[in-house]
Amino acid sequence: MMPDPNCPQEEKRLQTLYALDILDTPPEAILDDIASMAAGLFDVPIALVSLVDSDRQWFKACVGLEVSETPRNISFCTHAIRAEDVFVVPDAAADDRFCTNPLVIGPPHIRFYAGAQLRTPDRQNIGTLCIIDRRPRHDITIYDCMRLRRLANIVETQLALRYLSTQFMNEVADRQTLVSAFEAEREQLITRLKAKRDYLAKMAHDLRTPLNSISACADLLLRPAPGPHDQAKTHEYADIIRSAASFMTELCSTILDYAKTRSDQFSVKLEPLDLAQVVEDTAALFSTPAMQRGLMITIRIDEAPLSVNGDAIRLKQILMNLISNALKFTNEGGEITVALQRGVDGMAKLSVSDTGVGIDASEIGRALMPYAQTASAKKSRQAGTGLGLPIARQLAERHSGSLTLTSKLGIGTCVTVTLPLSDMPREQRLTA
């Protein structure tokens, strides 16, 4: 229906009606009671709480009718909401405005109508409390109109209370959502702080152990120790010092690398490169360490070109972290597979899988958290810093990629890195 030309504030009126969020809601006992009270008070068969929409009048409360709405263009209430006071039609059949109305010449055969406007606090007429009879009524007095007006005021109050109650409940729900989100974030923060505290304690222990070795060996070197094996002992002590220093350097480098990846100043130098070559060159560095540990490394690379825009050093770092982890947690006789393929989504998929100790399903999320270590990692003699996977994930994300982990305890682990290929459309690379 077109906006009512006789109702200049129709747009604002409809906005006010819709803001109440009441249309097409279930019946409410108190409004039904008011409609029943109006029907009994005025001895009429029909009484309605009618809300006038853009193209219909919808009955929030209804006594004496089987329908829940009628078209607005034939409704009496459309005329009533334009009036300043109670709108009364004593005999619709004798009124030129309504004598041919389908509601008059057909069911429900309206003859008498009286409607009191339902006004919102900002004085918008959103509907009526109306009474209807199937016979003409010329006995309605000004006092009857006042009584109908008072009942309409009660309906207005109920609608206002309903709106305020709904707003209050929505606000409570919103606040509860915020509280839940805050609590979840608080729990995550506590978990991170605990993981960081545990990690710092472990790091202090890991640093103290090689420092003790260095100190002890230095003391031995400073002591005069004549004898035929002085040179061999000196070499042994020096080797211990070198190994301890190397471990401490690796530990400090890992911590600094992670700090860099979290820094806003950290950047990657993107340039076209052959990802397959990067994978082959990096994996080759681990052939000897794997052989020494009794492990087999298998490399599987698609024949299709796999070019990416990436930082070769950072991509090597990702792969080195993943293969190093696989070496640490795979027992002698196990196998490590490095695979590179083009996914059906046009992304490069680089995976490192092993037949190692694996991770319990409940700890997979923890394995990707900085400073955290899983139960299987804690048990391993090769347990590292707990930063390898977080660093790899940060670097993958800096390349507009992602890192995911799947694992089964006692069976093995697979870490997959996806990277956008350089032949992907730019928009797809940015949203990948």
Tab-separated table of C-alpha atoms in Angstrom:
chain	number	residue	atom	x	y	z
A	1	MET	CA	0.000	0.000	0.000
A	2	MET	CA	1.227	3.495	-0.810
A	3	PRO	CA	1.905	5.835	2.150
A	4	ASP	CA	-1.347	7.384	3.403
A	5	PRO	CA	-1.558	10.946	1.969
A	6	ASN	CA	-3.871	11.902	4.825
A	7	CYS	CA	-1.276	10.887	7.407
A	8	PRO	CA	1.747	13.186	6.832
A	9	GLN	CA	3.851	11.484	9.513
A	10	GLU	CA	3.168	7.992	8.196
A	11	GLU	CA	6.831	7.071	7.792
A	12	LYS	CA	7.657	8.095	11.350
A	13	ARG	CA	4.479	6.369	12.604
A	14	LEU	CA	5.499	3.080	10.980
A	15	GLN	CA	9.052	3.378	12.327
A	16	THR	CA	7.614	3.822	15.822
A	17	LEU	CA	5.328	0.811	15.367
A	18	TYR	CA	8.155	-1.419	14.117
A	19	ALA	CA	10.419	-0.305	16.956
A	20	LEU	CA	7.939	-1.848	19.411
A	21	ASP	CA	8.696	-5.253	17.818
A	22	ILE	CA	5.155	-6.402	18.550
A	23	LEU	CA	3.674	-7.314	15.161
A	24	ASP	CA	2.974	-11.033	14.693
A	25	THR	CA	3.791	-11.861	18.316
A	26	PRO	CA	1.748	-14.373	20.359
A	27	PRO	CA	-1.358	-13.258	22.274
A	28	GLU	CA	-0.869	-11.714	25.713
A	29	ALA	CA	-3.390	-12.391	28.462
A	30	ILE	CA	-3.642	-8.837	29.811
A	31	LEU	CA	-4.465	-7.363	26.377
A	32	ASP	CA	-6.964	-10.156	25.720
A	33	ASP	CA	-8.594	-9.310	29.048
A	34	ILE	CA	-8.868	-5.627	28.124
A	35	ALA	CA	-10.513	-6.515	24.803
A	36	SER	CA	-12.962	-8.826	26.608
A	37	MET	CA	-13.662	-6.076	29.147
A	38	ALA	CA	-14.435	-3.600	26.344
A	39	ALA	CA	-16.788	-6.064	24.631
A	40	GLY	CA	-18.658	-6.670	27.886
A	41	LEU	CA	-18.725	-3.032	28.981
A	42	PHE	CA	-20.267	-1.818	25.715
A	43	ASP	CA	-22.309	-4.965	24.999
A	44	VAL	CA	-20.753	-5.608	21.573
A	45	PRO	CA	-19.774	-8.924	19.966
A	46	ILE	CA	-16.403	-7.735	18.667
A	47	ALA	CA	-13.542	-5.865	20.351
A	48	LEU	CA	-10.000	-5.542	19.036
A	49	VAL	CA	-6.570	-4.198	19.882
A	50	SER	CA	-5.681	-3.342	16.302
A	51	LEU	CA	-2.243	-2.212	15.072
A	52	VAL	CA	-2.165	-0.522	11.677
A	53	ASP	CA	0.758	-1.668	9.524
A	54	SER	CA	1.688	-0.332	6.074
A	55	ASP	CA	-0.706	-2.643	4.231
A	56	ARG	CA	-2.809	-4.351	6.911
A	57	GLN	CA	-4.350	-4.023	10.321
A	58	TRP	CA	-3.165	-6.773	12.643
A	59	PHE	CA	-5.004	-7.759	15.799
A	60	LYS	CA	-2.844	-8.112	18.895
A	61	ALA	CA	-5.974	-8.956	20.875
A	62	CYS	CA	-9.211	-10.146	19.299
A	63	VAL	CA	-12.685	-10.967	20.640
A	64	GLY	CA	-15.408	-12.114	18.251
A	65	LEU	CA	-13.404	-12.574	15.037
A	66	GLU	CA	-11.715	-15.650	13.608
A	67	VAL	CA	-9.160	-13.720	11.514
A	68	SER	CA	-5.969	-12.103	12.838
A	69	GLU	CA	-5.709	-9.329	10.250
A	70	THR	CA	-7.478	-7.596	7.378
A	71	PRO	CA	-6.206	-5.376	4.539
A	72	ARG	CA	-5.543	-1.826	5.576
A	73	ASN	CA	-7.301	-0.274	2.579
A	74	ILE	CA	-10.682	-1.491	3.821
A	75	SER	CA	-10.063	-1.031	7.545
A	76	PHE	CA	-12.046	1.332	9.759
A	77	CYS	CA	-8.968	1.736	11.968
A	78	THR	CA	-7.098	3.517	9.167
A	79	HIS	CA	-9.678	6.311	9.454
A	80	ALA	CA	-9.548	6.188	13.248
A	81	ILE	CA	-5.786	6.779	13.528
A	82	ARG	CA	-6.197	10.011	11.525
A	83	ALA	CA	-8.764	11.382	13.993
A	84	GLU	CA	-7.945	13.500	16.996
A	85	ASP	CA	-10.367	11.735	19.324
A	86	VAL	CA	-12.481	8.608	19.513
A	87	PHE	CA	-13.692	7.810	15.989
A	88	VAL	CA	-17.348	6.731	15.897
A	89	VAL	CA	-19.427	5.354	13.017
A	90	PRO	CA	-23.032	4.843	14.288
A	91	ASP	CA	-24.286	3.112	11.101
A	92	ALA	CA	-21.749	2.107	8.469
A	93	ALA	CA	-24.471	1.126	5.976
A	94	ALA	CA	-25.740	4.710	6.012
A	95	ASP	CA	-22.256	6.261	5.821
A	96	ASP	CA	-21.018	7.082	2.286
A	97	ARG	CA	-17.448	6.275	3.360
A	98	PHE	CA	-18.261	2.703	4.323
A	99	CYS	CA	-21.552	1.627	2.763
A	100	THR	CA	-19.790	-0.362	0.011
A	101	ASN	CA	-16.942	-1.622	2.229
A	102	PRO	CA	-16.449	-5.435	2.000
A	103	LEU	CA	-16.470	-5.595	5.802
A	104	VAL	CA	-19.899	-3.970	5.799
A	105	ILE	CA	-21.656	-5.762	2.940
A	106	GLY	CA	-19.920	-9.040	3.836
A	107	PRO	CA	-18.554	-10.726	6.998
A	108	PRO	CA	-18.326	-9.570	9.722
A	109	HIS	CA	-21.193	-7.228	8.579
A	110	ILE	CA	-20.037	-4.165	10.511
A	111	ARG	CA	-22.719	-1.603	11.285
A	112	PHE	CA	-21.364	0.172	14.350
A	113	TYR	CA	-17.677	1.037	14.976
A	114	ALA	CA	-15.915	3.082	17.638
A	115	GLY	CA	-12.128	3.270	17.915
A	116	ALA	CA	-9.878	5.048	20.417
A	117	GLN	CA	-6.359	5.730	19.155
A	118	LEU	CA	-3.371	3.984	20.715
A	119	ARG	CA	-0.670	6.614	21.051
A	120	THR	CA	3.008	6.183	21.827
A	121	PRO	CA	4.870	8.607	24.114
A	122	ASP	CA	5.940	10.586	21.030
A	123	ARG	CA	2.254	10.970	20.045
A	124	GLN	CA	2.230	8.546	17.120
A	125	ASN	CA	-1.100	6.781	16.506
A	126	ILE	CA	-0.087	3.163	15.917
A	127	GLY	CA	-3.538	1.577	16.141
A	128	THR	CA	-6.778	1.489	18.088
A	129	LEU	CA	-8.771	-0.183	20.795
A	130	CYS	CA	-12.030	-0.587	18.901
A	131	ILE	CA	-15.483	-2.028	19.487
A	132	ILE	CA	-17.742	-3.329	16.689
A	133	ASP	CA	-21.399	-4.294	16.483
A	134	ARG	CA	-23.468	-5.894	13.717
A	135	ARG	CA	-26.339	-3.478	14.351
A	136	PRO	CA	-26.408	0.302	14.230
A	137	ARG	CA	-25.763	2.089	17.543
A	138	HIS	CA	-26.966	5.626	18.022
A	139	ASP	CA	-26.867	5.417	21.804
A	140	ILE	CA	-23.102	5.993	22.277
A	141	THR	CA	-22.607	9.047	24.477
A	142	ILE	CA	-19.606	11.263	25.180
A	143	TYR	CA	-19.239	9.394	28.487
A	144	ASP	CA	-19.007	6.086	26.598
A	145	CYS	CA	-16.268	7.587	24.445
A	146	MET	CA	-14.427	8.677	27.605
A	147	ARG	CA	-14.651	5.139	29.013
A	148	LEU	CA	-13.303	3.692	25.752
A	149	ARG	CA	-10.528	6.289	25.843
A	150	ARG	CA	-9.558	5.241	29.399
A	151	LEU	CA	-9.382	1.593	28.357
A	152	ALA	CA	-7.205	2.625	25.417
A	153	ASN	CA	-4.930	4.453	27.862
A	154	ILE	CA	-4.484	1.192	29.769
A	155	VAL	CA	-3.563	-0.578	26.520
A	156	GLU	CA	-1.037	2.187	25.789
A	157	THR	CA	0.497	1.715	29.224
A	158	GLN	CA	0.743	-2.041	28.703
A	159	LEU	CA	2.403	-1.585	25.314
A	160	ALA	CA	4.898	0.864	26.845
A	161	LEU	CA	5.647	-1.525	29.719
A	162	ARG	CA	6.026	-4.379	27.265
A	163	TYR	CA	8.503	-2.329	25.218
A	164	LEU	CA	10.511	-1.323	28.285
A	165	SER	CA	10.530	-4.913	29.549
A	166	THR	CA	11.746	-6.183	26.176
A	167	GLN	CA	14.455	-3.512	26.070
A	168	PHE	CA	15.504	-4.381	29.602
A	169	MET	CA	15.687	-8.105	28.844
A	170	ASN	CA	17.666	-7.400	25.668
A	171	GLU	CA	20.067	-5.224	27.634
A	172	VAL	CA	20.436	-7.930	30.266
A	173	ALA	CA	21.133	-10.486	27.522
A	174	ASP	CA	23.689	-8.163	25.912
A	175	ARG	CA	25.381	-7.577	29.254
A	176	GLN	CA	25.408	-11.308	29.945
A	177	THR	CA	27.023	-11.875	26.553
A	178	LEU	CA	29.669	-9.274	27.393
A	179	VAL	CA	30.242	-10.836	30.816
A	180	SER	CA	30.586	-14.301	29.236
A	181	ALA	CA	33.009	-12.949	26.651
A	182	PHE	CA	34.981	-11.184	29.383
A	183	GLU	CA	35.098	-14.353	31.480
A	184	ALA	CA	36.252	-16.390	28.477
A	185	GLU	CA	38.946	-13.819	27.699
A	186	ARG	CA	39.944	-13.751	31.362
A	187	GLU	CA	40.296	-17.533	31.410
A	188	GLN	CA	42.393	-17.403	28.242
A	189	LEU	CA	44.569	-14.702	29.771
A	190	ILE	CA	45.034	-16.750	32.950
A	191	THR	CA	45.947	-19.767	30.829
A	192	ARG	CA	48.455	-17.724	28.823
A	193	LEU	CA	49.984	-16.203	31.943
A	194	LYS	CA	50.294	-19.619	33.567
A	195	ALA	CA	51.847	-21.039	30.404
A	196	LYS	CA	54.276	-18.122	30.268
A	197	ARG	CA	55.124	-18.514	33.962
A	198	ASP	CA	55.690	-22.237	33.523
A	199	TYR	CA	57.755	-21.571	30.446
A	200	LEU	CA	59.927	-19.002	32.193
A	201	ALA	CA	60.528	-21.475	35.029
A	202	LYS	CA	61.459	-24.147	32.479
A	203	MET	CA	63.660	-21.702	30.565
A	204	ALA	CA	65.457	-20.735	33.781
A	205	HIS	CA	66.052	-24.438	34.428
A	206	ASP	CA	67.173	-25.046	30.842
A	207	LEU	CA	69.629	-22.146	31.051
A	208	ARG	CA	70.883	-23.112	34.505
A	209	THR	CA	71.741	-26.665	33.447
A	210	PRO	CA	74.206	-25.732	30.658
A	211	LEU	CA	75.552	-22.873	32.779
A	212	ASN	CA	76.348	-25.365	35.537
A	213	SER	CA	78.104	-27.547	32.971
A	214	ILE	CA	80.071	-24.601	31.645
A	215	SER	CA	81.030	-23.516	35.170
A	216	ALA	CA	82.071	-27.032	36.210
A	217	CYS	CA	84.151	-27.612	33.069
A	218	ALA	CA	85.775	-24.193	33.412
A	219	ASP	CA	86.774	-25.045	36.997
A	220	LEU	CA	88.302	-28.321	35.817
A	221	LEU	CA	90.224	-26.570	33.051
A	222	LEU	CA	91.611	-24.069	35.548
A	223	ARG	CA	92.937	-26.804	37.825
A	224	PRO	CA	96.451	-28.086	37.179
A	225	ALA	CA	95.981	-31.723	36.175
A	226	PRO	CA	99.287	-33.335	35.138
A	227	GLY	CA	98.974	-36.691	33.460
A	228	PRO	CA	99.061	-38.460	30.122
A	229	HIS	CA	95.377	-37.731	29.287
A	230	ASP	CA	95.420	-33.960	29.849
A	231	GLN	CA	94.825	-33.171	26.159
A	232	ALA	CA	91.896	-35.579	25.823
A	233	LYS	CA	90.252	-34.275	28.991
A	234	THR	CA	90.731	-30.695	27.865
A	235	HIS	CA	89.066	-31.535	24.544
A	236	GLU	CA	86.175	-33.254	26.354
A	237	TYR	CA	85.585	-30.286	28.654
A	238	ALA	CA	85.779	-27.840	25.742
A	239	ASP	CA	83.263	-29.943	23.796
A	240	ILE	CA	80.849	-29.857	26.747
A	241	ILE	CA	81.219	-26.073	26.975
A	242	ARG	CA	80.615	-25.723	23.231
A	243	SER	CA	77.490	-27.923	23.328
A	244	ALA	CA	76.096	-26.044	26.326
A	245	ALA	CA	76.751	-22.677	24.710
A	246	SER	CA	75.180	-23.874	21.451
A	247	PHE	CA	72.037	-24.964	23.294
A	248	MET	CA	71.808	-21.623	25.099
A	249	THR	CA	72.276	-19.743	21.819
A	250	GLU	CA	69.520	-21.779	20.159
A	251	LEU	CA	67.194	-21.189	23.104
A	252	CYS	CA	67.784	-17.430	23.120
A	253	SER	CA	67.459	-17.242	19.310
A	254	THR	CA	64.112	-19.031	19.430
A	255	ILE	CA	62.782	-16.635	22.058
A	256	LEU	CA	63.981	-13.617	20.073
A	257	ASP	CA	62.487	-15.014	16.859
A	258	TYR	CA	59.092	-15.363	18.480
A	259	ALA	CA	59.308	-11.839	19.903
A	260	LYS	CA	60.109	-10.550	16.411
A	261	THR	CA	57.128	-12.298	14.797
A	262	ARG	CA	54.832	-10.637	17.356
A	263	SER	CA	56.293	-7.189	16.713
A	264	ASP	CA	54.473	-4.658	14.536
A	265	GLN	CA	57.822	-3.782	13.008
A	266	PHE	CA	58.349	-7.344	11.790
A	267	SER	CA	57.979	-7.749	8.044
A	268	VAL	CA	58.621	-10.357	5.381
A	269	LYS	CA	60.318	-9.643	2.085
A	270	LEU	CA	58.014	-11.042	-0.564
A	271	GLU	CA	59.443	-12.004	-3.917
A	272	PRO	CA	58.607	-14.650	-6.535
A	273	LEU	CA	60.204	-17.986	-5.708
A	274	ASP	CA	59.915	-21.687	-6.454
A	275	LEU	CA	58.421	-23.228	-3.323
A	276	ALA	CA	59.400	-26.732	-4.429
A	277	GLN	CA	63.075	-25.709	-4.515
A	278	VAL	CA	62.808	-24.172	-1.043
A	279	VAL	CA	61.306	-27.406	0.295
A	280	GLU	CA	63.934	-29.626	-1.372
A	281	ASP	CA	66.846	-27.479	-0.147
A	282	THR	CA	65.514	-27.282	3.418
A	283	ALA	CA	64.575	-30.940	3.754
A	284	ALA	CA	68.032	-31.942	2.501
A	285	LEU	CA	69.599	-30.286	5.569
A	286	PHE	CA	67.951	-32.925	7.771
A	287	SER	CA	68.972	-36.063	5.891
A	288	THR	CA	72.089	-36.633	8.020
A	289	PRO	CA	70.482	-35.865	11.422
A	290	ALA	CA	67.600	-38.161	10.484
A	291	MET	CA	69.979	-40.961	9.480
A	292	GLN	CA	71.884	-40.579	12.754
A	293	ARG	CA	68.630	-41.033	14.676
A	294	GLY	CA	67.588	-44.040	12.604
A	295	LEU	CA	64.744	-42.163	10.878
A	296	MET	CA	63.732	-42.009	7.225
A	297	ILE	CA	62.722	-38.741	5.563
A	298	THR	CA	60.551	-38.966	2.446
A	299	ILE	CA	59.951	-35.949	0.196
A	300	ARG	CA	56.910	-35.828	-2.087
A	301	ILE	CA	56.458	-32.815	-4.352
A	302	ASP	CA	53.879	-32.246	-7.093
A	303	GLU	CA	55.235	-31.919	-10.588
A	304	ALA	CA	52.984	-28.909	-11.243
A	305	PRO	CA	54.701	-25.491	-10.858
A	306	LEU	CA	54.311	-24.163	-7.312
A	307	SER	CA	55.369	-20.525	-7.301
A	308	VAL	CA	54.646	-18.218	-4.383
A	309	ASN	CA	55.402	-14.662	-3.417
A	310	GLY	CA	57.312	-15.236	-0.222
A	311	ASP	CA	60.365	-14.662	1.912
A	312	ALA	CA	62.696	-17.596	1.249
A	313	ILE	CA	64.450	-17.300	4.619
A	314	ARG	CA	61.171	-17.225	6.565
A	315	LEU	CA	59.673	-20.092	4.565
A	316	LYS	CA	62.783	-22.167	5.280
A	317	GLN	CA	62.408	-21.253	8.939
A	318	ILE	CA	58.823	-22.571	8.928
A	319	LEU	CA	59.879	-25.874	7.412
A	320	MET	CA	62.944	-26.210	9.644
A	321	ASN	CA	60.781	-25.738	12.747
A	322	LEU	CA	58.326	-28.380	11.567
A	323	ILE	CA	60.964	-30.954	10.614
A	324	SER	CA	62.930	-30.291	13.820
A	325	ASN	CA	59.781	-31.007	15.838
A	326	ALA	CA	59.182	-34.198	13.885
A	327	LEU	CA	62.778	-35.334	14.565
A	328	LYS	CA	62.456	-34.611	18.282
A	329	PHE	CA	59.282	-36.594	18.792
A	330	THR	CA	59.770	-39.537	16.441
A	331	ASN	CA	61.484	-42.632	17.785
A	332	GLU	CA	64.139	-44.659	16.024
A	333	GLY	CA	62.751	-46.563	13.044
A	334	GLY	CA	60.048	-43.978	12.441
A	335	GLU	CA	59.315	-42.048	9.269
A	336	ILE	CA	58.927	-38.368	8.453
A	337	THR	CA	57.178	-37.278	5.263
A	338	VAL	CA	57.520	-33.809	3.769
A	339	ALA	CA	54.849	-33.243	1.107
A	340	LEU	CA	54.089	-30.300	-1.155
A	341	GLN	CA	51.097	-30.207	-3.438
A	342	ARG	CA	48.651	-27.882	-5.135
A	343	GLY	CA	45.273	-27.987	-3.411
A	344	VAL	CA	41.947	-27.982	-5.220
A	345	ASP	CA	41.397	-24.452	-3.864
A	346	GLY	CA	44.502	-23.212	-5.672
A	347	MET	CA	46.551	-22.993	-2.480
A	348	ALA	CA	49.938	-24.601	-1.940
A	349	LYS	CA	49.732	-27.203	0.820
A	350	LEU	CA	52.978	-28.005	2.612
A	351	SER	CA	52.771	-30.742	5.224
A	352	VAL	CA	55.193	-32.459	7.567
A	353	SER	CA	53.892	-35.720	9.020
A	354	ASP	CA	55.578	-38.194	11.308
A	355	THR	CA	55.007	-41.524	13.008
A	356	GLY	CA	56.075	-40.142	16.387
A	357	VAL	CA	54.594	-39.998	19.857
A	358	GLY	CA	51.639	-37.852	18.769
A	359	ILE	CA	49.464	-35.521	20.833
A	360	ASP	CA	46.254	-36.199	22.701
A	361	ALA	CA	43.225	-34.618	20.991
A	362	SER	CA	42.535	-32.476	24.072
A	363	GLU	CA	45.988	-30.875	23.831
A	364	ILE	CA	46.114	-29.953	20.133
A	365	GLY	CA	45.052	-26.381	20.873
A	366	ARG	CA	47.668	-26.148	23.608
A	367	ALA	CA	50.389	-27.318	21.208
A	368	LEU	CA	49.854	-24.166	19.146
A	369	MET	CA	49.980	-21.828	22.148
A	370	PRO	CA	53.200	-19.944	22.825
A	371	TYR	CA	55.220	-21.115	25.846
A	372	ALA	CA	52.959	-24.152	26.314
A	373	GLN	CA	54.051	-27.787	26.117
A	374	THR	CA	51.940	-30.897	25.795
A	375	ALA	CA	52.172	-33.865	28.142
A	376	SER	CA	53.961	-35.955	25.500
A	377	ALA	CA	56.477	-33.142	24.922
A	378	LYS	CA	57.204	-32.854	28.642
A	379	LYS	CA	57.939	-36.590	28.814
A	380	SER	CA	60.326	-36.459	25.875
A	381	ARG	CA	64.033	-35.983	26.434
A	382	GLN	CA	64.015	-33.878	23.292
A	383	ALA	CA	61.421	-31.370	24.560
A	384	GLY	CA	62.141	-27.948	23.101
A	385	THR	CA	61.180	-24.374	23.856
A	386	GLY	CA	57.479	-24.691	23.045
A	387	LEU	CA	57.780	-21.868	20.502
A	388	GLY	CA	58.492	-23.756	17.272
A	389	LEU	CA	54.883	-24.166	16.164
A	390	PRO	CA	53.727	-20.670	17.271
A	391	ILE	CA	56.623	-19.145	15.315
A	392	ALA	CA	55.798	-21.238	12.245
A	393	ARG	CA	52.138	-20.224	12.457
A	394	GLN	CA	52.992	-16.535	12.802
A	395	LEU	CA	55.275	-16.730	9.769
A	396	ALA	CA	52.619	-18.564	7.736
A	397	GLU	CA	50.063	-15.896	8.591
A	398	ARG	CA	52.547	-13.185	7.578
A	399	HIS	CA	52.452	-14.844	4.125
A	400	SER	CA	48.610	-14.680	4.105
A	401	GLY	CA	48.589	-18.397	4.840
A	402	SER	CA	47.657	-20.619	7.754
A	403	LEU	CA	48.951	-23.500	9.865
A	404	THR	CA	46.859	-26.397	11.166
A	405	LEU	CA	47.754	-29.439	13.238
A	406	THR	CA	46.233	-32.908	13.439
A	407	SER	CA	47.546	-35.650	15.682
A	408	LYS	CA	46.748	-38.962	17.386
A	409	LEU	CA	48.483	-40.003	20.548
A	410	GLY	CA	50.871	-42.865	19.891
A	411	ILE	CA	50.342	-42.714	16.112
A	412	GLY	CA	51.844	-39.458	14.889
A	413	THR	CA	51.353	-35.832	13.939
A	414	CYS	CA	50.747	-33.886	10.747
A	415	VAL	CA	51.278	-30.141	10.468
A	416	THR	CA	49.920	-28.464	7.322
A	417	VAL	CA	50.836	-25.009	6.076
A	418	THR	CA	48.741	-23.449	3.311
A	419	LEU	CA	50.147	-20.595	1.240
A	420	PRO	CA	48.559	-18.641	-1.627
A	421	LEU	CA	50.199	-19.363	-4.963
A	422	SER	CA	51.406	-16.426	-7.016
A	423	ASP	CA	49.082	-17.349	-9.913
A	424	MET	CA	45.999	-16.924	-7.695
A	425	PRO	CA	43.914	-13.756	-8.262
A	426	ARG	CA	45.073	-11.024	-5.887
A	427	GLU	CA	41.666	-10.795	-4.148
A	428	GLN	CA	41.709	-14.548	-3.447
A	429	ARG	CA	45.274	-14.382	-2.088
A	430	LEU	CA	44.280	-11.617	0.341
A	431	THR	CA	41.244	-13.520	1.643
A	432	ALA	CA	42.823	-16.984	1.661
